[in-house]
Coordinates of C-alpha atoms and ligand atoms in Angstrom, one line a residue:
M248 CA 35.4 106.5 52.0
Y249 CA 35.8 104.5 48.8
S250 CA 39.1 102.9 47.5
N251 CA 41.3 104.3 44.8
R252 CA 40.5 101.2 43.1
L253 CA 36.8 101.7 43.2
R254 CA 37.1 105.5 42.3
S255 CA 39.1 104.6 39.2
L256 CA 36.4 102.4 37.5
P257 CA 35.6 103.6 34.4
P258 CA 32.6 106.2 34.4
Y259 CA 29.1 104.3 33.5
L260 CA 28.5 105.9 30.1
F261 CA 25.1 104.7 29.5
A262 CA 23.7 106.8 32.3
E263 CA 22.8 109.7 30.1
I264 CA 20.7 107.5 27.9
D265 CA 19.2 105.7 30.6
Q266 CA 17.9 108.9 32.1
A267 CA 16.6 110.2 28.8
K268 CA 14.8 106.8 28.5
E269 CA 13.2 107.1 31.9
K270 CA 11.8 110.7 31.2
K271 CA 10.3 109.6 28.0
I272 CA 8.6 106.7 29.7
S273 CA 7.4 109.2 32.7
E274 CA 5.8 111.6 29.9
G275 CA 3.9 108.4 28.7
V276 CA 5.6 107.5 25.5
D277 CA 5.4 103.9 24.6
V278 CA 9.2 103.4 24.5
I279 CA 10.5 100.5 22.5
D280 CA 13.9 99.5 24.1
F281 CA 16.4 97.8 22.2
G282 CA 19.1 98.6 24.5
V283 CA 18.9 95.5 26.9
G284 CA 21.0 92.3 25.9
D285 CA 18.9 90.3 28.3
P286 CA 16.7 87.5 26.1
D287 CA 12.8 88.1 26.5
L288 CA 12.4 84.3 25.6
P289 CA 11.7 82.2 28.5
T290 CA 14.1 79.4 30.0
P291 CA 13.0 76.0 28.1
E292 CA 10.5 74.2 30.3
H293 CA 12.6 70.9 30.4
I294 CA 15.5 72.9 32.3
V295 CA 13.1 74.5 34.6
D296 CA 11.5 71.0 35.5
R297 CA 14.8 69.9 36.1
L298 CA 15.7 72.7 38.7
D299 CA 12.4 72.1 40.3
E300 CA 13.2 68.6 41.0
A301 CA 16.8 68.9 41.9
A302 CA 16.1 71.8 44.4
R303 CA 14.1 69.3 46.6
N304 CA 17.1 66.8 46.7
K305 CA 18.8 67.2 50.1
E306 CA 22.0 66.5 48.6
N307 CA 21.8 69.4 46.5
Q308 CA 21.3 71.8 49.5
G309 CA 24.6 71.9 50.9
Y310 CA 27.9 73.8 49.8
P311 CA 28.7 72.8 46.4
S312 CA 32.1 72.0 45.2
Y313 CA 33.9 75.4 43.6
R314 CA 35.0 73.5 40.6
G315 CA 31.5 72.2 39.7
K316 CA 29.8 68.9 40.3
E317 CA 31.6 66.0 38.3
E318 CA 28.6 65.3 36.3
F319 CA 28.3 69.0 35.2
R320 CA 31.7 69.0 34.1
E321 CA 31.3 65.8 32.3
A322 CA 28.3 67.2 30.6
V323 CA 30.6 70.4 29.6
S324 CA 33.2 68.1 28.4
E325 CA 30.6 66.3 25.9
W326 CA 28.9 69.6 24.9
Y327 CA 32.3 70.8 23.8
K328 CA 33.1 67.5 21.9
S329 CA 30.0 67.5 20.2
N330 CA 30.0 71.3 19.2
F331 CA 33.5 72.0 18.7
N332 CA 35.4 68.5 18.7
V333 CA 37.6 69.5 21.4
D334 CA 38.6 67.2 24.1
L335 CA 38.7 68.4 27.8
D336 CA 40.0 66.6 30.6
V337 CA 37.0 66.7 33.1
E338 CA 39.4 66.8 36.0
E339 CA 41.5 69.5 35.2
E340 CA 40.1 71.6 32.2
V341 CA 36.7 72.5 33.1
I342 CA 35.5 74.9 35.9
S343 CA 31.9 76.1 36.8
L344 CA 31.3 79.8 37.2
I345 CA 28.6 81.8 38.8
G346 CA 27.9 83.2 35.2
S347 CA 30.7 83.9 32.8
K348 CA 30.9 87.5 34.3
E349 CA 31.9 86.3 37.6
G350 CA 35.0 84.3 36.1
I351 CA 36.0 87.2 33.8
A352 CA 36.0 89.6 36.4
H353 CA 38.0 87.3 38.9
T354 CA 40.6 86.2 36.4
P355 CA 43.0 89.6 36.7
L356 CA 43.1 89.2 40.6
A357 CA 44.9 85.7 39.8
F358 CA 47.3 86.9 37.1
V359 CA 47.7 90.7 37.1
D360 CA 49.9 92.5 39.9
P361 CA 49.5 96.2 40.5
G362 CA 50.3 98.1 37.5
E363 CA 50.6 95.2 35.0
K364 CA 48.9 95.5 31.7
T365 CA 46.0 93.9 30.1
L366 CA 45.1 93.9 26.4
V367 CA 41.4 94.9 26.0
P368 CA 39.3 95.1 23.1
D369 CA 37.7 98.7 22.4
P370 CA 34.6 98.7 22.2
S371 CA 33.9 95.6 24.4
Y372 CA 31.8 94.2 27.1
P373 CA 33.1 96.6 30.2
V374 CA 33.9 93.5 32.5
Y375 CA 37.6 93.1 31.0
E376 CA 38.5 96.6 31.7
I377 CA 36.7 96.6 35.0
G378 CA 38.2 93.4 36.2
T379 CA 41.6 94.7 35.6
V380 CA 41.1 98.0 37.2
L381 CA 39.8 96.0 40.3
A382 CA 43.0 94.1 40.3
D383 CA 44.8 97.5 40.2
G384 CA 46.0 96.6 36.6
D385 CA 46.4 98.8 33.7
P386 CA 44.0 98.0 30.8
V387 CA 45.4 98.9 27.3
S388 CA 42.9 99.2 24.5
M389 CA 43.1 97.1 21.2
P390 CA 41.0 99.0 18.8
L391 CA 38.2 96.9 16.9
K392 CA 38.0 98.8 13.4
K393 CA 35.6 98.0 10.6
E394 CA 38.4 97.6 8.3
N395 CA 39.8 94.9 10.2
G396 CA 36.4 93.1 10.5
F397 CA 36.3 94.3 14.1
K398 CA 39.2 92.2 15.3
P399 CA 42.4 93.6 17.0
N400 CA 45.3 94.2 14.5
L401 CA 47.9 92.1 16.4
D402 CA 50.7 93.7 14.3
K403 CA 49.6 97.1 15.4
I404 CA 50.1 96.3 19.0
N405 CA 53.2 98.2 20.3
R406 CA 56.1 95.6 21.0
E407 CA 56.7 96.9 24.4
T408 CA 53.1 96.9 25.5
A409 CA 53.0 93.2 24.3
E410 CA 56.2 92.4 26.2
E411 CA 54.5 93.8 29.3
A412 CA 51.1 92.4 29.0
K413 CA 49.9 89.6 31.2
L414 CA 46.4 88.8 29.8
M415 CA 44.7 89.5 26.5
F416 CA 40.8 89.4 26.4
L417 CA 39.0 88.6 23.2
N418 CA 35.2 87.9 22.3
Y419 CA 33.9 86.3 19.4
P420 CA 31.0 86.2 18.3
N421 CA 31.4 89.9 19.6
N422 CA 29.3 92.3 21.7
P423 CA 28.8 94.7 20.8
T424 CA 30.0 94.7 17.2
A425 CA 28.4 91.2 16.3
A426 CA 31.6 90.5 14.5
V427 CA 33.0 86.7 14.3
A428 CA 36.4 85.3 14.2
T429 CA 37.8 82.4 12.2
G430 CA 40.2 79.7 13.4
K431 CA 42.9 81.4 11.1
Y432 CA 42.5 84.4 13.1
F433 CA 42.7 82.6 16.5
K434 CA 45.7 80.7 15.2
K435 CA 47.4 84.0 14.8
V436 CA 46.4 84.9 18.4
V437 CA 47.9 81.8 19.9
D438 CA 51.3 82.5 18.1
F439 CA 51.3 86.1 19.3
A440 CA 50.5 84.8 22.8
K441 CA 53.5 82.4 22.6
K442 CA 55.7 85.1 21.4
Y443 CA 55.0 87.5 24.3
D444 CA 53.8 85.1 26.9
I445 CA 50.4 86.2 27.3
I446 CA 47.3 84.4 28.6
V447 CA 44.5 84.5 26.4
C448 CA 40.9 84.9 27.7
H449 CA 38.5 84.2 25.1
D450 CA 34.8 84.8 25.8
A451 CA 32.5 82.7 23.6
A452 CA 29.2 83.8 25.4
Y453 CA 27.4 83.9 22.0
S454 CA 29.0 81.0 20.4
Q455 CA 25.6 79.3 19.8
I456 CA 23.9 82.3 18.4
T457 CA 24.9 82.0 15.0
Y458 CA 22.9 82.2 11.5
D459 CA 24.0 79.7 8.9
F460 CA 27.6 80.1 10.1
D461 CA 29.3 78.0 13.0
A462 CA 31.6 79.9 15.3
P463 CA 34.8 78.1 16.1
S464 CA 36.0 77.6 19.7
F465 CA 39.2 79.3 20.3
L466 CA 40.3 75.7 21.7
E467 CA 39.9 74.2 18.5
V468 CA 43.3 75.9 17.3
D469 CA 46.5 73.9 17.7
G470 CA 48.3 75.3 20.9
A471 CA 45.4 77.3 22.3
K472 CA 45.2 75.1 25.4
D473 CA 48.9 76.0 26.0
V474 CA 48.1 79.8 26.1
G475 CA 44.5 80.3 27.3
V476 CA 41.0 79.5 28.5
E477 CA 37.5 80.0 27.0
F478 CA 34.5 81.4 29.0
H479 CA 30.9 80.2 28.3
S480 CA 27.8 81.1 29.7
L481 CA 24.5 79.4 29.6
S482 CA 22.8 82.7 29.9
K483 CA 22.1 83.4 26.2
T484 CA 22.2 80.1 24.6
Y485 CA 19.4 78.8 26.8
N486 CA 17.8 82.1 28.1
M487 CA 19.3 81.7 31.6
T488 CA 20.6 85.1 32.4
G489 CA 19.0 85.0 35.8
W490 CA 20.2 81.5 36.8
R491 CA 23.9 82.5 37.0
I492 CA 25.9 79.6 35.6
G493 CA 28.9 79.4 33.2
F494 CA 32.1 77.7 32.9
A495 CA 35.7 78.1 31.8
V496 CA 37.6 75.5 29.9
G497 CA 40.9 75.0 28.8
N498 CA 44.6 75.5 30.3
K499 CA 44.8 73.8 33.6
D500 CA 47.3 76.3 35.2
V501 CA 45.0 79.3 34.4
L502 CA 42.1 77.6 35.5
D503 CA 43.8 76.6 38.9
G504 CA 44.6 80.5 39.3
I505 CA 40.8 81.3 38.7
G506 CA 39.8 78.6 40.9
K507 CA 42.1 79.7 43.7
V508 CA 40.5 83.1 43.7
K509 CA 37.0 81.5 43.7
T510 CA 37.6 79.2 46.7
N511 CA 38.6 82.4 48.8
V512 CA 35.6 84.4 47.6
D513 CA 32.6 82.4 46.6
S514 CA 31.5 78.7 47.2
G515 CA 30.4 77.5 43.9
V516 CA 27.2 77.3 42.0
F517 CA 24.0 76.0 43.7
Q518 CA 23.9 72.4 42.8
A519 CA 20.4 72.0 41.7
I520 CA 21.2 75.0 39.0
Q521 CA 24.2 72.6 38.1
E522 CA 21.7 69.7 37.5
A523 CA 19.6 72.2 35.4
A524 CA 22.5 73.4 33.5
I525 CA 23.3 69.5 32.8
E526 CA 19.8 69.1 31.3
A527 CA 20.4 72.0 29.3
L528 CA 23.7 70.9 27.8
S529 CA 22.9 67.4 27.4
G530 CA 19.4 67.6 26.5
S531 CA 17.7 68.3 23.3
Q532 CA 19.2 71.0 21.4
D533 CA 16.0 72.2 19.7
C534 CA 15.4 75.0 22.0
V535 CA 18.6 76.6 20.9
K536 CA 17.7 76.0 17.1
E537 CA 14.3 77.7 17.9
N538 CA 16.0 80.7 19.6
V539 CA 18.2 81.2 16.7
K540 CA 15.3 80.9 14.3
T541 CA 13.5 83.6 16.3
Y542 CA 16.5 86.1 16.5
K543 CA 17.1 85.6 12.7
E544 CA 13.5 86.6 11.9
R545 CA 13.9 89.6 14.2
R546 CA 17.3 90.6 12.8
D547 CA 15.9 90.5 9.2
L548 CA 12.9 92.7 10.2
L549 CA 15.1 95.2 12.1
V550 CA 17.8 95.6 9.8
E551 CA 15.3 96.9 7.1
G552 CA 13.9 99.6 9.6
I553 CA 17.4 100.4 10.6
K554 CA 18.5 101.0 6.7
S555 CA 15.5 103.2 6.4
L556 CA 17.0 105.5 9.1
G557 CA 20.0 106.0 6.7
L558 CA 22.3 103.9 8.9
D559 CA 25.0 101.7 7.4
V560 CA 24.4 98.3 8.5
E561 CA 24.9 94.8 7.8
K562 CA 23.0 91.6 8.6
P563 CA 25.1 90.0 11.6
K564 CA 26.4 86.1 11.2
A565 CA 26.0 85.9 15.0
T566 CA 25.0 87.2 18.7
F567 CA 21.6 89.0 18.9
Y568 CA 23.0 92.6 18.3
I569 CA 22.8 94.7 15.3
W570 CA 25.9 97.2 15.1
A571 CA 24.9 100.1 12.8
E572 CA 26.8 103.0 11.7
V573 CA 25.6 106.5 12.0
P574 CA 25.7 108.9 9.3
E575 CA 28.9 111.2 8.9
G576 CA 28.5 114.5 10.8
T577 CA 26.8 113.1 13.9
D578 CA 27.9 110.9 16.9
S579 CA 26.3 107.8 18.5
M580 CA 24.9 109.9 21.5
S581 CA 23.3 112.4 19.7
F582 CA 21.7 109.9 17.1
S583 CA 20.5 107.9 20.1
K584 CA 19.0 110.7 21.6
K585 CA 17.3 112.0 18.6
L586 CA 16.0 108.1 17.7
L587 CA 14.4 108.3 21.2
E588 CA 13.1 111.8 20.8
E589 CA 11.6 111.3 17.3
G590 CA 10.7 107.7 17.5
G591 CA 10.6 106.6 21.1
I592 CA 13.3 103.8 20.3
V593 CA 16.0 103.2 22.4
A594 CA 19.4 102.0 20.8
T595 CA 22.7 101.9 22.9
P596 CA 25.4 104.3 21.8
G597 CA 28.7 102.7 20.8
S598 CA 30.8 105.3 22.7
G599 CA 29.5 103.5 25.9
F600 CA 31.4 100.4 25.0
G601 CA 34.7 102.4 24.5
E602 CA 36.3 105.3 22.6
Y603 CA 36.3 103.2 19.2
G604 CA 32.5 102.5 19.6
E605 CA 32.0 106.0 18.7
G606 CA 29.9 106.3 15.3
Y607 CA 27.8 103.3 16.0
L608 CA 24.6 102.0 17.6
R609 CA 23.9 98.8 19.2
F610 CA 20.3 97.5 18.8
A611 CA 19.6 94.1 21.0
L612 CA 17.1 91.8 19.1
T613 CA 15.3 91.2 22.5
K614 CA 11.7 92.3 21.6
D615 CA 9.4 90.3 19.8
L616 CA 8.2 90.7 16.1
D617 CA 5.3 92.7 16.8
R618 CA 7.3 95.2 18.8
I619 CA 10.0 95.2 16.0
E620 CA 7.4 95.6 13.3
E621 CA 6.0 98.7 15.1
A622 CA 9.6 100.1 15.5
V623 CA 10.2 99.6 11.9
E624 CA 7.1 101.8 11.2
R625 CA 8.1 104.5 13.2
M626 CA 11.7 104.4 11.9
E627 CA 10.4 104.6 8.4
E628 CA 8.4 107.7 9.3
I629 CA 11.2 109.5 11.1
E630 CA 12.7 112.3 9.0
F631 CA 16.1 113.5 10.4
E632 CA 16.6 116.9 9.2
Ligands
PLP1354 C1 30.5 89.3 25.7 C2 29.7 88.8 27.0 N1 30.4 88.2 27.8 C3 29.8 87.7 28.9 C4 28.5 88.2 29.5 C5 28.1 87.7 30.9 O1 27.2 86.5 30.8 P1 26.9 85.8 32.2 O2 25.4 85.9 32.3 O3 27.5 84.4 32.0 O4 27.6 86.3 33.2 C6 27.9 88.9 28.7 C7 26.4 89.3 29.1 O5 25.9 90.4 28.2 C8 28.5 89.3 27.2 O6 27.8 90.3 26.6

């Protein structure tokens, strides 16, 4: 019944831990779930108010433009200038997305023919690989190793593979490893992409969730716009995961390709949501600062608990994830199950994000301080044999 394409999608590797969690809950255990990358904090009120008003405007109720309202693209361009000092042409270098996931998943359809390769970080957000497979492409993994700061070692990419690759996906600040990249690294990426004629798709969904650190945009680097685009999301920055709005910016021809797919499969973002997004991007950014402050307090508390479990962990400079290394002699799935069994705590096994995620657990900071404190107390009491 199902297409080969659908049948060749990678297996959903979190099913095992999801089931174990459901079982514990059904047994009446008070499970503390650090598995979910969905902010528990509400969308700031001024953004909700703007939607409320905009939804009542008849002019917003028809089909939107798939590229996004001009005012939305202007707001994106100004936001980019103020955050990254990057100039974007509002007509040609900005496109709205129904969440960045939508844009990422559709991108390979525009550029990858059956059998063609894409370069995908491992571990990673699964959509880079899935988008490639849905386009009948061939994802090739680029290992993210601790010794390389969880960045692909471009020198280790086989020359033939590089010559064949159409696209490279990157994501900094990174999910799941919480690693960050510098402009210097991005410059190497630009040189590599030019040498091998590869389109770079940089996913910057967590660019604003940073602690005493400014995450650079890929587009800050000279020549970046010649080779690629950057995906952004309002989901994490403004607690808007359910609203489904994001954007892509950068190389005009790449955006045209993505836009061509989109005109044929969707009809853009509800204009009232675009107006709310304008409010988010152009209004006071104090809500973002508040968010970051909250995640930072949570991070500092949870890291202590994780250390008490004997895991090797560093305080992340960005994202709302903690990437912790399990002790030698165990693996991420067994450790995750033990943590659930002994402490009623869920952390995502790194192996679910790819082969090179093995040996790690990901904790999402999407629970409040009281729950984290409870989790830390439980962690301090657990004694693994
Ligand atoms: C790295 C990364 N990119 C993109 C997304 C998707 O975000 P959006 O809600 O904009 O589709 C996520 C969501 O978890 C993510 O972790």
